[in-house]
Coordinates of C-alpha atoms in Angstrom, one line a residue:
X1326 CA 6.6 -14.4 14.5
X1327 CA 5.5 -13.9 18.3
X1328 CA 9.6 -14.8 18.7
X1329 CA 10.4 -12.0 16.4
X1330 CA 8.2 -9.5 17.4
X1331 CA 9.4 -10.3 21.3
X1332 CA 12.7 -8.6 20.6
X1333 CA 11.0 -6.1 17.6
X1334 CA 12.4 -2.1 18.3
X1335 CA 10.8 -0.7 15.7
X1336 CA 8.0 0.8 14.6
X1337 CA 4.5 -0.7 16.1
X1338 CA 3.2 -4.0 14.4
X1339 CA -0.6 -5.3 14.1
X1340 CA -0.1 -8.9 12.8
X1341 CA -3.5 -9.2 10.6
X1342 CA -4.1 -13.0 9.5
X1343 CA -5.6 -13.2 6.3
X1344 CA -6.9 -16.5 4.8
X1345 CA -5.5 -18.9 2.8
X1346 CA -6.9 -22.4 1.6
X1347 CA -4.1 -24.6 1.7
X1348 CA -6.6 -27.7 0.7
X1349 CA -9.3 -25.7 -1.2
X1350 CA -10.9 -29.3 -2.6
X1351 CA -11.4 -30.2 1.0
X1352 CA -14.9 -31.8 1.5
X1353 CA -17.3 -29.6 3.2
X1354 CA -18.1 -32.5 5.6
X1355 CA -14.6 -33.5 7.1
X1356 CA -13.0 -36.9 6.5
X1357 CA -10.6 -38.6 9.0
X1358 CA -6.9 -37.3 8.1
X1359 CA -5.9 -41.0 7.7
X1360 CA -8.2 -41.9 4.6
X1361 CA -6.3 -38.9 2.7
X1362 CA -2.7 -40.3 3.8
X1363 CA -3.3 -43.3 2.2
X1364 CA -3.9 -41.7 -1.4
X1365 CA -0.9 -42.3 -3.7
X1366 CA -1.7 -38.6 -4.7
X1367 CA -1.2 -37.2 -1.3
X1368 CA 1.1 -39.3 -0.3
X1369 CA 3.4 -38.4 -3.2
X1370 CA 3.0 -34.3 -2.6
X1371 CA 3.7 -35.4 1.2
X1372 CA 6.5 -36.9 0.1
X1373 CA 7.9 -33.6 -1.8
X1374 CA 7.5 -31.8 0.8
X1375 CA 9.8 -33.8 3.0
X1376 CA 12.3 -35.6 1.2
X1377 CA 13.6 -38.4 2.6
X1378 CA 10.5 -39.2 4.8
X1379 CA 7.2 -40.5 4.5
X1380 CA 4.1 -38.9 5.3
X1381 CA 4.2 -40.7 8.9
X1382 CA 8.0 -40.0 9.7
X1383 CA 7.4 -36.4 8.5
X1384 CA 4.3 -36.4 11.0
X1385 CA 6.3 -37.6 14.4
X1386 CA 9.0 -35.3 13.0
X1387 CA 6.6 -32.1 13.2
X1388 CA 5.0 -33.5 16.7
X1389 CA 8.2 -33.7 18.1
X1390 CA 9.4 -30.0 16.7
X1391 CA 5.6 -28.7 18.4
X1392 CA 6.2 -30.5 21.8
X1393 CA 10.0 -28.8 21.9
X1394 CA 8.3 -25.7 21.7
X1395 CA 5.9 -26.3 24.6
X1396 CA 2.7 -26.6 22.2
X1397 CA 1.3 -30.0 23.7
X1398 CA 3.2 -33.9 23.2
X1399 CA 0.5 -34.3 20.6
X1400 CA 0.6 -31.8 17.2
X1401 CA -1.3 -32.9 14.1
X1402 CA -4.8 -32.4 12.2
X1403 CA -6.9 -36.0 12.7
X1404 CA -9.6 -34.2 9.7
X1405 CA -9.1 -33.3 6.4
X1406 CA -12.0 -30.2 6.3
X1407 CA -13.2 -27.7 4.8
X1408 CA -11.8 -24.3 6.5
X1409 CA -14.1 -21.4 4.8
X1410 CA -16.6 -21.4 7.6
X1411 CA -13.5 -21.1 9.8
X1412 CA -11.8 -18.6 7.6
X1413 CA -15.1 -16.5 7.9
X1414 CA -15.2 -16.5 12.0
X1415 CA -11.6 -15.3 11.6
X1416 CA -12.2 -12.3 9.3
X1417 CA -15.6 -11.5 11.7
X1418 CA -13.4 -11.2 14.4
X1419 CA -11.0 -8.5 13.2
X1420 CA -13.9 -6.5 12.3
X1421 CA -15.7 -6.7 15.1
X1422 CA -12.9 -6.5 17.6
X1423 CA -9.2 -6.1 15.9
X1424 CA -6.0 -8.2 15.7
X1425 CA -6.3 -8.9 19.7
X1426 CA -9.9 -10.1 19.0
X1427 CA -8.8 -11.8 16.0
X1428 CA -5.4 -13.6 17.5
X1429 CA -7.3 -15.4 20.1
X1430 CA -10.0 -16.6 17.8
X1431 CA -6.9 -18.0 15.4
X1432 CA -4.9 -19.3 18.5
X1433 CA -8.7 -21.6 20.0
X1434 CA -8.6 -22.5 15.9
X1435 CA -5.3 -24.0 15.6
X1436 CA -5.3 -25.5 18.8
X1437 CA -9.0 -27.3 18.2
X1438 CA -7.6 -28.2 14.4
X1439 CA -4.0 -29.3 16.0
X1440 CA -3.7 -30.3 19.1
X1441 CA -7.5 -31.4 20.3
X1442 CA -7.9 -33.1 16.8
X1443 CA -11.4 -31.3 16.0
X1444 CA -13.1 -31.0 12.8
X1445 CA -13.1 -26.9 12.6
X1446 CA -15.6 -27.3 9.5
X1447 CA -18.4 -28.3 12.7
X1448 CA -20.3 -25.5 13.1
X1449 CA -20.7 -26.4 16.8
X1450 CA -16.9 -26.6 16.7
X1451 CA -16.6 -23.0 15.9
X1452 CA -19.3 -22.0 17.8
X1453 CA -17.7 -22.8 20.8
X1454 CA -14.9 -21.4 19.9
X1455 CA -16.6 -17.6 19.2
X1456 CA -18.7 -17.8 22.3
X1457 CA -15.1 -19.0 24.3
X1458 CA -13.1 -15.8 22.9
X1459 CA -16.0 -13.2 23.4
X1460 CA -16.6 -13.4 19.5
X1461 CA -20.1 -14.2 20.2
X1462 CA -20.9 -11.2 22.4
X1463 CA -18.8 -8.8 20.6
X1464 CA -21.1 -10.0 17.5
X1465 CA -24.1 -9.9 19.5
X1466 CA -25.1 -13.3 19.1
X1467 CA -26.1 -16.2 21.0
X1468 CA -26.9 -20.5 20.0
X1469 CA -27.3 -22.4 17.4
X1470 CA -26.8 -22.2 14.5
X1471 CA -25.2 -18.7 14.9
X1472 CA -22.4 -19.1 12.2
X1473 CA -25.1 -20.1 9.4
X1474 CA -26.7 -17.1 9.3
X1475 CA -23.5 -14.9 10.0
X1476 CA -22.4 -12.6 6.8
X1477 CA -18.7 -12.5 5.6
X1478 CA -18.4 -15.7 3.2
X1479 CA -18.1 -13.6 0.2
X1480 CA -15.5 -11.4 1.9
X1481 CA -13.5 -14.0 2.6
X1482 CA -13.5 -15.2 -0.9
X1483 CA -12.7 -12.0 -2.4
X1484 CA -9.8 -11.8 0.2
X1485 CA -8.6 -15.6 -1.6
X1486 CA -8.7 -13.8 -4.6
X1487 CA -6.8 -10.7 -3.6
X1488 CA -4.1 -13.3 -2.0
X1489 CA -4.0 -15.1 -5.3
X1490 CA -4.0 -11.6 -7.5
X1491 CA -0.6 -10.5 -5.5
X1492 CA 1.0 -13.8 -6.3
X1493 CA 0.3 -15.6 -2.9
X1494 CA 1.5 -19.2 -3.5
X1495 CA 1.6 -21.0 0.4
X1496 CA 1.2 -20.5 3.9
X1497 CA 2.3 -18.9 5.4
X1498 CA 3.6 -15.8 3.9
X1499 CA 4.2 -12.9 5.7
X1500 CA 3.6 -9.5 3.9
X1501 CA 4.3 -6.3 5.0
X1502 CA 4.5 -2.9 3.2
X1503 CA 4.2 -4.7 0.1
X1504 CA 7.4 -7.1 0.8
X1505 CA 6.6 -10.7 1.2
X1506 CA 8.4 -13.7 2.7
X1507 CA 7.0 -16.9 2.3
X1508 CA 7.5 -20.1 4.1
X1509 CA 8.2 -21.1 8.0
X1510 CA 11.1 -18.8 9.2
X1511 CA 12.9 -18.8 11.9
X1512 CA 13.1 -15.6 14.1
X1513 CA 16.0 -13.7 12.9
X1514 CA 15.0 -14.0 9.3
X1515 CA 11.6 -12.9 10.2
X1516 CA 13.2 -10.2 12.1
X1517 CA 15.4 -9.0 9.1
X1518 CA 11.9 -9.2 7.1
X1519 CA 10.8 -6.5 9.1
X1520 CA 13.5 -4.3 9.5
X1521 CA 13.4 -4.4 5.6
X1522 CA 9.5 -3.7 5.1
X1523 CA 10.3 -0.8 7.6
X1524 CA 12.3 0.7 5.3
X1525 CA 10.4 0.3 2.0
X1526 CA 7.5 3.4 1.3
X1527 CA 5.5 1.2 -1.4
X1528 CA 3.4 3.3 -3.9
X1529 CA -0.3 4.2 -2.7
X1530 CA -2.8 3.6 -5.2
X1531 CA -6.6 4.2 -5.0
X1532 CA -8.5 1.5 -4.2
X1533 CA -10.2 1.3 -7.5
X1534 CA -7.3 0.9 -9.2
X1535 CA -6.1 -1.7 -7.4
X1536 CA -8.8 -3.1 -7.6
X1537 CA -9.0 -3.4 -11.1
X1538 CA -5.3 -4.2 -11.3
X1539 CA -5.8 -7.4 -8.9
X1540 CA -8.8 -8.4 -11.5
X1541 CA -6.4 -7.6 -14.1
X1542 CA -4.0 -10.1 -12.5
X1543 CA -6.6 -12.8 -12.2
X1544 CA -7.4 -12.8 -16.0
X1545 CA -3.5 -13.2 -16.3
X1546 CA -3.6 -16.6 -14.1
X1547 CA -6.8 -17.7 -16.3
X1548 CA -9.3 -17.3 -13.4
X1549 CA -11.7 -15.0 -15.7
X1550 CA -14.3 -15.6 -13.2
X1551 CA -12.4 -14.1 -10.0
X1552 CA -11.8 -11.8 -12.1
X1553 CA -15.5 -10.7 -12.5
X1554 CA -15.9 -11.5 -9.0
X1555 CA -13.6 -8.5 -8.3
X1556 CA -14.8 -6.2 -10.8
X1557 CA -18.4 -6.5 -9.9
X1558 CA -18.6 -3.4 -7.3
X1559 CA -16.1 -1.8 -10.2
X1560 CA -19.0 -2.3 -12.2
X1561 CA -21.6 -1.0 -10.1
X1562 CA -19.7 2.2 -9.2
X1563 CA -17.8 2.9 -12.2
X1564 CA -19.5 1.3 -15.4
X1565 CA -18.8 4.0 -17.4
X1566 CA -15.5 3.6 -17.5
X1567 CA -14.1 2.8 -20.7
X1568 CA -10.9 0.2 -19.1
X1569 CA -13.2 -1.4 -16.0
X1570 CA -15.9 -2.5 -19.2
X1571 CA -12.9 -3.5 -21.7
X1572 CA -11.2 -5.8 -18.6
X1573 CA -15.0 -7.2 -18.4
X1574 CA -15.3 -7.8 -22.2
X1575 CA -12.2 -10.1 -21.8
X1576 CA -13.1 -12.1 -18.2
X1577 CA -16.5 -12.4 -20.2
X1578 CA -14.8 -13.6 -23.5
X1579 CA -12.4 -16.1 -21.4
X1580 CA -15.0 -17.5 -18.9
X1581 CA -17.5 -17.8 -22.5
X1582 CA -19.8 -15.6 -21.6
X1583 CA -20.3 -14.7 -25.0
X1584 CA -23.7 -12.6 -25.2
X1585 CA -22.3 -10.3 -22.7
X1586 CA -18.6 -10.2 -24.1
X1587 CA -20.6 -8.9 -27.7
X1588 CA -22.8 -6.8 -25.9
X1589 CA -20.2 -4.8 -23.9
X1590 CA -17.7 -4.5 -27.0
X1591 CA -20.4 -3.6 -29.3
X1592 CA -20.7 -0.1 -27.2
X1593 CA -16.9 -0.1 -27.0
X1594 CA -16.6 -0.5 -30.5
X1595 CA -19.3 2.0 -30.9
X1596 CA -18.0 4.4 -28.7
X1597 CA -14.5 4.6 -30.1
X1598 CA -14.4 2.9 -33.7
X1599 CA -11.0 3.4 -34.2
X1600 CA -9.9 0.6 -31.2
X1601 CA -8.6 -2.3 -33.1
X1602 CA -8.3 -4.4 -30.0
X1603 CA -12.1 -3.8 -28.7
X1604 CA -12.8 -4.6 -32.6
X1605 CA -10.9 -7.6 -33.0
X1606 CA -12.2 -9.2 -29.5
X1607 CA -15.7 -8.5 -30.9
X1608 CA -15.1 -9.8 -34.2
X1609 CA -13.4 -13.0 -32.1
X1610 CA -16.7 -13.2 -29.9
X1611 CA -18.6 -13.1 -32.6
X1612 CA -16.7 -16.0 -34.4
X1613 CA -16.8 -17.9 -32.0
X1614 CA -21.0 -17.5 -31.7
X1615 CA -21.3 -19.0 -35.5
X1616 CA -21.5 -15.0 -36.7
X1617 CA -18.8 -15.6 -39.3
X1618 CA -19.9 -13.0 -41.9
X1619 CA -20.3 -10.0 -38.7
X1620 CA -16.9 -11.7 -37.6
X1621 CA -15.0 -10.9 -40.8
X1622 CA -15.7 -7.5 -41.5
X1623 CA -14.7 -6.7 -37.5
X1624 CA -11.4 -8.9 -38.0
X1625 CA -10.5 -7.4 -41.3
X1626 CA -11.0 -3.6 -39.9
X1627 CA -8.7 -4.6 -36.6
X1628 CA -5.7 -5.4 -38.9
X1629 CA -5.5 -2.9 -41.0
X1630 CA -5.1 -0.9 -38.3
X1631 CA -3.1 -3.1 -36.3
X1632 CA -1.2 -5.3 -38.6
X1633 CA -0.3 -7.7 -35.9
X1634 CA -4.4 -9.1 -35.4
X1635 CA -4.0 -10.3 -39.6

């Protein structure tokens, strides 16, 4: 990307990282890279993702690629950790000081998680790092154990769920304007990425709605729970609204919470007694709480007026 943007013409372009969890079953206490090289699991997805080589070949392969490009003779992560806490001291530093503030906070990470072979789930680790960049004083704090009691790690996993509600699959992907590229690309392609995204207007919604669209997204990919987790300020500000409760009633339903699916279609129903669906997930809900007699009468009214609930 730095190649690209070196010889980039066109309009101005803030590189914002977002995070991603490539390894979200990671440990919260790191565990020496080698112990998870020698699991047949991960060595067969290492294995996919280089065909041809093993884990180690695909290693010294990467290494040499790294030192070709002048980032250091070594290149490769000695931990297998948990990267929330790290993820968090990213996001902190775009808000407190933009994507300058923010690129040198990811640059100290990737070089303490790649080339210096630190565990970046050490809170000292990233300590160090914050006060190194000017993160700490931009923050206005100072010691241990400054990241502990530092907001943000609900932010950063409502940003995982945004990357997950837009379909993001791997890292990295690059989006811009609503295009995305996934995968590592070399220059020109990332070049031609931009000069496409440059080109594209994409369609401005309000932040509610996509908001409740990105929930809606989640349900979709059977993460009724990230769902809610999005919805909940939608709940907050708008509870009145008739679609925002109806997209609860179903995360509810699917993550079976089943008092407060029936209590929230129970008003729907209410409100509007000619909604077969609303009726047919309550009768459903109710079903499934033993409340076969309630049940029936619900599921009978939904098809006859939608034939396709029989």
């Amino acid at each position: 990307m730095e190649k690209a943007l070196a010889s980039w013409s066109g309009e101005p372009v803030e590189v914002v990282w977002r995070p991603y969890q490539i390894d979200p079953s990671a440990p919260v206490r790191a565990v020496p890279m080698s112990e998870m090289l020698q699991d047949p699991v991960a060595d067969e997805a290492l294995r996919a993702c280089a065909p041809g080589l093993s884990p180690a070949e695909n290693r010294a392969r990467v290494a040499d690629v790294a030192a070709a490009e002048g980032l250091g003779e070594q290149w490769g992560s000695g931990w297998r950790a948990g990267t929330l806490e790290a993820h968090r001291l990213i996001a902190l530093a775009y808000e407190k000081g933009g994507a300058e503030l923010q690129e040198r906070v990811v640059e100290r990470i990737l070089h303490a998680h790649f080339v210096d072979v630190q565990d970046i789930s050490d809170l000292a680790v990233l300590t160090s790092i914050a006060a190194a960049t000017g993160l700490a004083e931009e923050a206005g704090y100072t010691g241990e154990p400054a990241l502990e009691t530092l907001p943000g790690a609900e932010h950063v996993r409502e940003l995982l769920l945004v990357g997950k509600a837009k379909g993001v699959r791997t890292s990295p992907t690059i989006v811009a304007n609503g295009l995305a590229l996934e995968g590592a690309q070399p220059p020109e392609t990332l070049r031609e990425f931009l000069e496409d995204a440059a080109r594209h207007t994409p369609r401005r919604l309000p932040a509610e709605v996509e908001r409740l669209r990105h929930a809606e997204s989640l349900l979709d990919q059977r993460d009724p729970l990230g769902a809610l987790t999005l919805l909940r300020p939608l709940l907050a500000e708008h509870g009145d609204d008739r679609g925002v409760r109806l997209l609860a009633a179903r995360a509810y339903f699917a993550s079976a919470q089943l008092n407060r699916a029936r209590t929230t279609l129970e008003s729907l129903v209410a409100e509007s007694p000619d909604d077969s669906y609303a009726r047919h997930l309550l009768g459903r809900t109710l079903q499934r709480q033993g409340r076969h007699e309630e049940a029936a009468s619900h599921l009978t009214l939904a098809a006859v007026m939608t034939p396709d609930y029989a």
